[in-house]
PDB file of C-alpha atoms in Angstrom:
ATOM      1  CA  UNK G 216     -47.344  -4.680 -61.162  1.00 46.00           C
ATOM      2  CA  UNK G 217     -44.505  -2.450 -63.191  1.00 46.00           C
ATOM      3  CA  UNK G 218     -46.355   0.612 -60.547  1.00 48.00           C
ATOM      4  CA  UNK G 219     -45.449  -1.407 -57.441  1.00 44.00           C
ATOM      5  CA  UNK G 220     -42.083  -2.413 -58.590  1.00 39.00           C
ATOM      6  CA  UNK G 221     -41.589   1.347 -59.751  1.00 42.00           C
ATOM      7  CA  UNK G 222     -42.628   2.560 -56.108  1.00 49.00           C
ATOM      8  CA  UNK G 223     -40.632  -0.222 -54.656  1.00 44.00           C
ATOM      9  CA  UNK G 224     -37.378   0.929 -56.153  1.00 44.00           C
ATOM     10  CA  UNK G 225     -38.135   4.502 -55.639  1.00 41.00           C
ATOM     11  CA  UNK G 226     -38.471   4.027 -51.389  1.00 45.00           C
ATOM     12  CA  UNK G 227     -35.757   1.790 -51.420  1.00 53.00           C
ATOM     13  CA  UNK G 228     -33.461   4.856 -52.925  1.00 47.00           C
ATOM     14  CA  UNK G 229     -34.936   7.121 -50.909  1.00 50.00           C
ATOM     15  CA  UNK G 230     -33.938   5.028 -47.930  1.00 56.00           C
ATOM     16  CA  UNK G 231     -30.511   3.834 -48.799  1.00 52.00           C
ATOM     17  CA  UNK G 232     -28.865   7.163 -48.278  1.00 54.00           C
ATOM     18  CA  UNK G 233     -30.687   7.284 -44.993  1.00 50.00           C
ATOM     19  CA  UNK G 234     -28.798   4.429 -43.999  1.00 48.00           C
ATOM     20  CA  UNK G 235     -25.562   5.522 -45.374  1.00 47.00           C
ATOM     21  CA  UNK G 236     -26.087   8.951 -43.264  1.00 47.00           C
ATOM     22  CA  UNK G 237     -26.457   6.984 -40.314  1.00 48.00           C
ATOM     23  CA  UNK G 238     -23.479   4.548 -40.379  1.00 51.00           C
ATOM     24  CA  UNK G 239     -21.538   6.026 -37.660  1.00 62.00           C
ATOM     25  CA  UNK G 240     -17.647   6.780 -38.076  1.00 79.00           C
ATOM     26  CA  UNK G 241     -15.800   6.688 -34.868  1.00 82.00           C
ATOM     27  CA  UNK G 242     -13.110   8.508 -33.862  1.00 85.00           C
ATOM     28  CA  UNK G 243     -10.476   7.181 -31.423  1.00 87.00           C
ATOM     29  CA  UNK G 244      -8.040   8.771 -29.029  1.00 88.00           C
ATOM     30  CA  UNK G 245      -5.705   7.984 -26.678  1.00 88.00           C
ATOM     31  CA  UNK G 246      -3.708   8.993 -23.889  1.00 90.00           C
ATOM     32  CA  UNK G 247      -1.219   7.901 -21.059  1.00 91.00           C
ATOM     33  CA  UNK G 248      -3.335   8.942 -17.753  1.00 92.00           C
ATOM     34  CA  UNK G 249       0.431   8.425 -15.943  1.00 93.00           C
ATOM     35  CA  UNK G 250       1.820  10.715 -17.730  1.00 93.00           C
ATOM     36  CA  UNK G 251      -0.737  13.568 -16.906  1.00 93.00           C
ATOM     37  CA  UNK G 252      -1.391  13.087 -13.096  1.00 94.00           C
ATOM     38  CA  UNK G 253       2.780  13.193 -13.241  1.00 94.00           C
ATOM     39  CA  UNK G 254       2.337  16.371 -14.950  1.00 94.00           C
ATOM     40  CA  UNK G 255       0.147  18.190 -12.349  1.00 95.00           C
ATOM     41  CA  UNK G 256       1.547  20.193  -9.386  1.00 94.00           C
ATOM     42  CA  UNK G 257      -1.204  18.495  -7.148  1.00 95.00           C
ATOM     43  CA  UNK G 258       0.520  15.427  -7.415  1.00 96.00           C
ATOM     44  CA  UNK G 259       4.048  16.621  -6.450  1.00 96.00           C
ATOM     45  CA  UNK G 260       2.679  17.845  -3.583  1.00 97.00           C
ATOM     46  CA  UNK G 261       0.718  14.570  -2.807  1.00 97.00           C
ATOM     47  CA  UNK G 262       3.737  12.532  -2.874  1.00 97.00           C
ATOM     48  CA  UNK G 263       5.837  14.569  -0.492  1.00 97.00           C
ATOM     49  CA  UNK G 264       3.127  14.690   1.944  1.00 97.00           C
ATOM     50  CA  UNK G 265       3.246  10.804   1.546  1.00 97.00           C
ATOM     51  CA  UNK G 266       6.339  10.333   1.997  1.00 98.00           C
ATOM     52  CA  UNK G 267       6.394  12.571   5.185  1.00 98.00           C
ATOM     53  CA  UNK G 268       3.289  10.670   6.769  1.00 97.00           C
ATOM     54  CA  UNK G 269       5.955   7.529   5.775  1.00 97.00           C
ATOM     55  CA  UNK G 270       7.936   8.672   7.162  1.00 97.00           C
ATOM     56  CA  UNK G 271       6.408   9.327  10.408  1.00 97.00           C
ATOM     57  CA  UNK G 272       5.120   6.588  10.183  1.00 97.00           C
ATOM     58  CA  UNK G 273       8.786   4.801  10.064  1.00 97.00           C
ATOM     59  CA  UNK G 274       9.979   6.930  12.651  1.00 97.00           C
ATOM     60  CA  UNK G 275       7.597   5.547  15.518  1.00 96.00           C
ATOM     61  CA  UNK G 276       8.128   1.828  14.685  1.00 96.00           C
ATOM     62  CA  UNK G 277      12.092   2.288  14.630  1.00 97.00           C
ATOM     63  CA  UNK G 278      11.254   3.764  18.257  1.00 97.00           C
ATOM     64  CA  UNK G 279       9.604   1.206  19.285  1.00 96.00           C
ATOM     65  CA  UNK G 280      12.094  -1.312  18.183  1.00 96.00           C
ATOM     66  CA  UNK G 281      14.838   0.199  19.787  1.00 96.00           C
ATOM     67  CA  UNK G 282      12.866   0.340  22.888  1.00 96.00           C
ATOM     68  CA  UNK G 283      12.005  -3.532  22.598  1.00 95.00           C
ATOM     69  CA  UNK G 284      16.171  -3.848  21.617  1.00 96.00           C
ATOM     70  CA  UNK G 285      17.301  -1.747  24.671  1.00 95.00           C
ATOM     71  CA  UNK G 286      14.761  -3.651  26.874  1.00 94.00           C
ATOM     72  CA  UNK G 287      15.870  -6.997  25.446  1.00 93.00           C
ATOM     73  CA  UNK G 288      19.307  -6.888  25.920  1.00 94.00           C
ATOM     74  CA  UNK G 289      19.055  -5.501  29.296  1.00 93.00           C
ATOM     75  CA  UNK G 290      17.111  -9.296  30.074  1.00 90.00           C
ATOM     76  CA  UNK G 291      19.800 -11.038  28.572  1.00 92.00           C
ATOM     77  CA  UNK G 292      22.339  -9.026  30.203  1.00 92.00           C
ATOM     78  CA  UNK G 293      20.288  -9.408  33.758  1.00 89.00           C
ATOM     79  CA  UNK G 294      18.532 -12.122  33.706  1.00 87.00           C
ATOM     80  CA  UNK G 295      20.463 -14.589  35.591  1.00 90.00           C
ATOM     81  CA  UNK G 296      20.223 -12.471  38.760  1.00 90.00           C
ATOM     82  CA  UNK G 297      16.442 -12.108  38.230  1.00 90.00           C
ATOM     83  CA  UNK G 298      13.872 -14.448  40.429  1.00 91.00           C
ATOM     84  CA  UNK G 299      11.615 -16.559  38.284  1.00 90.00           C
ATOM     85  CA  UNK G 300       8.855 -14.482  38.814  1.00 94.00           C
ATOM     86  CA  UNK G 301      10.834 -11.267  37.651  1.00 90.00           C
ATOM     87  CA  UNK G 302      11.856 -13.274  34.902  1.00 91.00           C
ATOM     88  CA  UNK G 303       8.421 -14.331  33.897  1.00 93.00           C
ATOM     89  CA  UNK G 304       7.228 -10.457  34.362  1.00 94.00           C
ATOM     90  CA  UNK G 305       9.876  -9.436  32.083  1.00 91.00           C
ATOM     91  CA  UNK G 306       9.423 -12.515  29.466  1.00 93.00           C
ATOM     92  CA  UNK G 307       5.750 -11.390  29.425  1.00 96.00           C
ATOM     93  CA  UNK G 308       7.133  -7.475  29.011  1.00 95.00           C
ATOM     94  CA  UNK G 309       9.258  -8.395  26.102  1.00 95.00           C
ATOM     95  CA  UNK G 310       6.407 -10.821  24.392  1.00 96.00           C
ATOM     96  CA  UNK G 311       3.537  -7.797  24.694  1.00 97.00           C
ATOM     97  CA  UNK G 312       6.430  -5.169  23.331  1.00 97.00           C
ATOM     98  CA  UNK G 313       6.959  -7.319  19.987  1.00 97.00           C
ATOM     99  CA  UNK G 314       2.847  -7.973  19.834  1.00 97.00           C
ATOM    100  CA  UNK G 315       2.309  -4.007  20.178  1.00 97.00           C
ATOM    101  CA  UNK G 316       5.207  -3.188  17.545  1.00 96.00           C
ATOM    102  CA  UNK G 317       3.846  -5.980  15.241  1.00 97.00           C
ATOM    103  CA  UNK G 318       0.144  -4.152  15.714  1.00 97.00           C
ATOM    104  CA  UNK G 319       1.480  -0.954  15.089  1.00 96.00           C
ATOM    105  CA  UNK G 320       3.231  -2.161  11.734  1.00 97.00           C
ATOM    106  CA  UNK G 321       0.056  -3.046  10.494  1.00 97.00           C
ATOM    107  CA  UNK G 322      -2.131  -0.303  11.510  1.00 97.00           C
ATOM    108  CA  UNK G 323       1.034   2.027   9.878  1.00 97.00           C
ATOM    109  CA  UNK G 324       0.213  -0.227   6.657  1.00 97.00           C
ATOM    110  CA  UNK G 325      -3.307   0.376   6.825  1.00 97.00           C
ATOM    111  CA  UNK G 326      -3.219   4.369   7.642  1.00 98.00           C
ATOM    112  CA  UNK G 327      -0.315   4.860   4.963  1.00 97.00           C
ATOM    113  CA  UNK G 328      -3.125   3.217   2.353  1.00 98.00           C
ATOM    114  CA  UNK G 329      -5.708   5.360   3.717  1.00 97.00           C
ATOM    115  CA  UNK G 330      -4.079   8.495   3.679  1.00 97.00           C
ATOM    116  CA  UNK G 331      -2.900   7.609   0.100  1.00 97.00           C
ATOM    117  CA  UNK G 332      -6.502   7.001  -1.159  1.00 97.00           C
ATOM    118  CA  UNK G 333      -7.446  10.135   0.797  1.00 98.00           C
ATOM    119  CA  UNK G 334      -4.543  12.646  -0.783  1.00 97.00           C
ATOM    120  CA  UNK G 335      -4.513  10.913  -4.451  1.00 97.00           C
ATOM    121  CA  UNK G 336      -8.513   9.966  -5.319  1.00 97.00           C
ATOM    122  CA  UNK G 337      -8.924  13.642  -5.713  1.00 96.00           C
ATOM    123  CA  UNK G 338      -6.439  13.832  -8.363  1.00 96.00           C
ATOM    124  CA  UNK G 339      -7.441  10.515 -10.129  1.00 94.00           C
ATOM    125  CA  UNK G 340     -10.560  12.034 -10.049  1.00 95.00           C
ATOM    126  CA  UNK G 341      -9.925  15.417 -12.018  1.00 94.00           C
ATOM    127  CA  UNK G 342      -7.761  13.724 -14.375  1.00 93.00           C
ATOM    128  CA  UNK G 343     -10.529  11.143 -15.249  1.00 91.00           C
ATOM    129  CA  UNK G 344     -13.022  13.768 -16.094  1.00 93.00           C
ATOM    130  CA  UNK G 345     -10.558  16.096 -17.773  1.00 93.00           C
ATOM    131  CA  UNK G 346     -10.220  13.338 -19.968  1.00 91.00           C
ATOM    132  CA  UNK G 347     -13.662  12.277 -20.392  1.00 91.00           C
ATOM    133  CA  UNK G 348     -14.774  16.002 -20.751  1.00 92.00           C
ATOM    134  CA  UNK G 349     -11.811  16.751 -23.876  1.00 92.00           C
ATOM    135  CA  UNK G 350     -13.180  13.295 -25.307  1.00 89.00           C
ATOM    136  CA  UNK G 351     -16.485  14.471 -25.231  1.00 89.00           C
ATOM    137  CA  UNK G 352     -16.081  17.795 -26.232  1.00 90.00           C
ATOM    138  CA  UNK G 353     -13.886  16.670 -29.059  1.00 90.00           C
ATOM    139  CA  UNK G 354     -16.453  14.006 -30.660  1.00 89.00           C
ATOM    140  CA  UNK G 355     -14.443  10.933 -29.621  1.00 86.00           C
ATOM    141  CA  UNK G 356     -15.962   7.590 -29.776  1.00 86.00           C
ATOM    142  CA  UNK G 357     -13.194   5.886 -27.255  1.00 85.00           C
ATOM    143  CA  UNK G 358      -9.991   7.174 -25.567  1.00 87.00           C
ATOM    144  CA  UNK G 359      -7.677   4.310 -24.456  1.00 87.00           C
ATOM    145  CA  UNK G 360      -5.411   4.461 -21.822  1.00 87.00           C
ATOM    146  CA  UNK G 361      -1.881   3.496 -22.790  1.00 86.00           C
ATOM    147  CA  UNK G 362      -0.549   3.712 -19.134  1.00 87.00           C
ATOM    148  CA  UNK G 363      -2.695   0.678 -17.823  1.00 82.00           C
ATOM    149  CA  UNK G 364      -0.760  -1.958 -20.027  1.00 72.00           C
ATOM    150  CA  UNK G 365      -3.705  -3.657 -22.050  1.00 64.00           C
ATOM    151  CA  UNK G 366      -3.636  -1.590 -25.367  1.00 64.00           C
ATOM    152  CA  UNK G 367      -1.505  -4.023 -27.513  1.00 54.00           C
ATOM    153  CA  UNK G 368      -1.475  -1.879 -30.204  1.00 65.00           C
ATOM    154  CA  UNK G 369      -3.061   1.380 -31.949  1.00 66.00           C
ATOM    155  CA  UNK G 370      -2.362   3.289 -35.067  1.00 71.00           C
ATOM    156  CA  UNK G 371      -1.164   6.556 -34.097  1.00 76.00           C
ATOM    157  CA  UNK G 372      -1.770   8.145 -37.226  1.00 77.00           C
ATOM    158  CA  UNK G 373      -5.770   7.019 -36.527  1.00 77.00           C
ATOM    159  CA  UNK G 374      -5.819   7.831 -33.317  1.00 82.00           C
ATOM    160  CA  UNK G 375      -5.199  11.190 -31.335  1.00 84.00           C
ATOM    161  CA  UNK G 376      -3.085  11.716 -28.632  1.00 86.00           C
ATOM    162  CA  UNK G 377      -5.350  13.662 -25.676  1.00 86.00           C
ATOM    163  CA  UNK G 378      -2.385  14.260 -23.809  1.00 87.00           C
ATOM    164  CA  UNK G 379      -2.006  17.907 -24.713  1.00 90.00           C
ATOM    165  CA  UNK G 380      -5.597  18.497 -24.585  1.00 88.00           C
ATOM    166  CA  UNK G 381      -6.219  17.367 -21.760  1.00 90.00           C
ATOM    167  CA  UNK G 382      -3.366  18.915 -20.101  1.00 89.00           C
ATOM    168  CA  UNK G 383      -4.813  22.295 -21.612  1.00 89.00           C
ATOM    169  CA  UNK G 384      -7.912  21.423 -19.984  1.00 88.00           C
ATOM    170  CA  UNK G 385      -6.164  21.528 -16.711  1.00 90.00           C
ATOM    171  CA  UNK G 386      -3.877  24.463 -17.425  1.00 89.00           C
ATOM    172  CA  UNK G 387      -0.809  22.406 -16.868  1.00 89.00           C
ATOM    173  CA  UNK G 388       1.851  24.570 -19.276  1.00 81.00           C
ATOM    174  CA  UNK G 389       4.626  21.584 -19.577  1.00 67.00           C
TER     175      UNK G 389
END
């Protein structure tokens, strides 16, 4: 009996350190994703190509309103001298002008979103791997995201800011 209690306590020491080399330590990081796609030249140059398209896009609505304005008060200003069937032509004018300008509002809201997706996914997308690649390559366990609002708190002494390494990571020198 003392041998199987003697062989007992001997594999239960061997194994205990086994255990202890496997309790895993993590390692945490964070980083504010806004304040690196801000930091690229790619995204300068995203935004002013937005706000161009915008403004295009402005441009040929305020057109068309003035159009439908001009054409408007020209009616009002006429109208009295016009036939009822002239008057129902113009009506019917003045009530497809608005549809087609309200249409065209929408379709600008949809193409501005488009285009946006279209010049900014590319960036999100480098900036999401240049972090994930400096958090791998660095042995973290999680990098949180400061910018996105649902870190309440973290211990920046026990954490690491990625910010710089991942900025290195995309040769950004600021």
């Amino acid at each position: 009996m003392k041998k199987y209690l003697g062989i007992a306590a001997l594999c239960i020491l061997l194994i205990l350190p086994g255990f202890r080399s496997q309790a895993q330590t993590f390692k945490f990081g964070h980083i504010n994703s806004d304040e690196l796609l801000q930091a690229l030249p790619e995204f300068d140059t995203a935004q002013a190509k937005l706000e161009k398209f915008r403004k295009e896009l402005l441009n040929a609505i305020e057109m068309m309103s003035v159009e439908f304005n001009n054409k408007s008060d020209q009616y009002q200003k006429e109208s009295k001298n016009y036939s009822d069937i002239v008057k129902q032509t113009k009506e019917q004018e003045l009530v497809d002008m608005q549809r087609r300008i309200q249409e065209t509002q929408t379709n600008a809201q949809t193409q501005f979103q488009d285009k946006q997706n279209q010049l900014f996914q590319p960036i999100y997308q480098k900036v999401d791997k240049a972090i994930k690649d400096v958090g791998k390559e660095n042995g973290f366990t999680y990098v949180f995201d400061v910018s996105k609002g649902s870190l309440l708190y973290f211990d920046e002494t026990k954490s690491t800011n990625l910010l710089p390494l991942a900025k290195a990571k995309l040769g950004i020198k600021k």
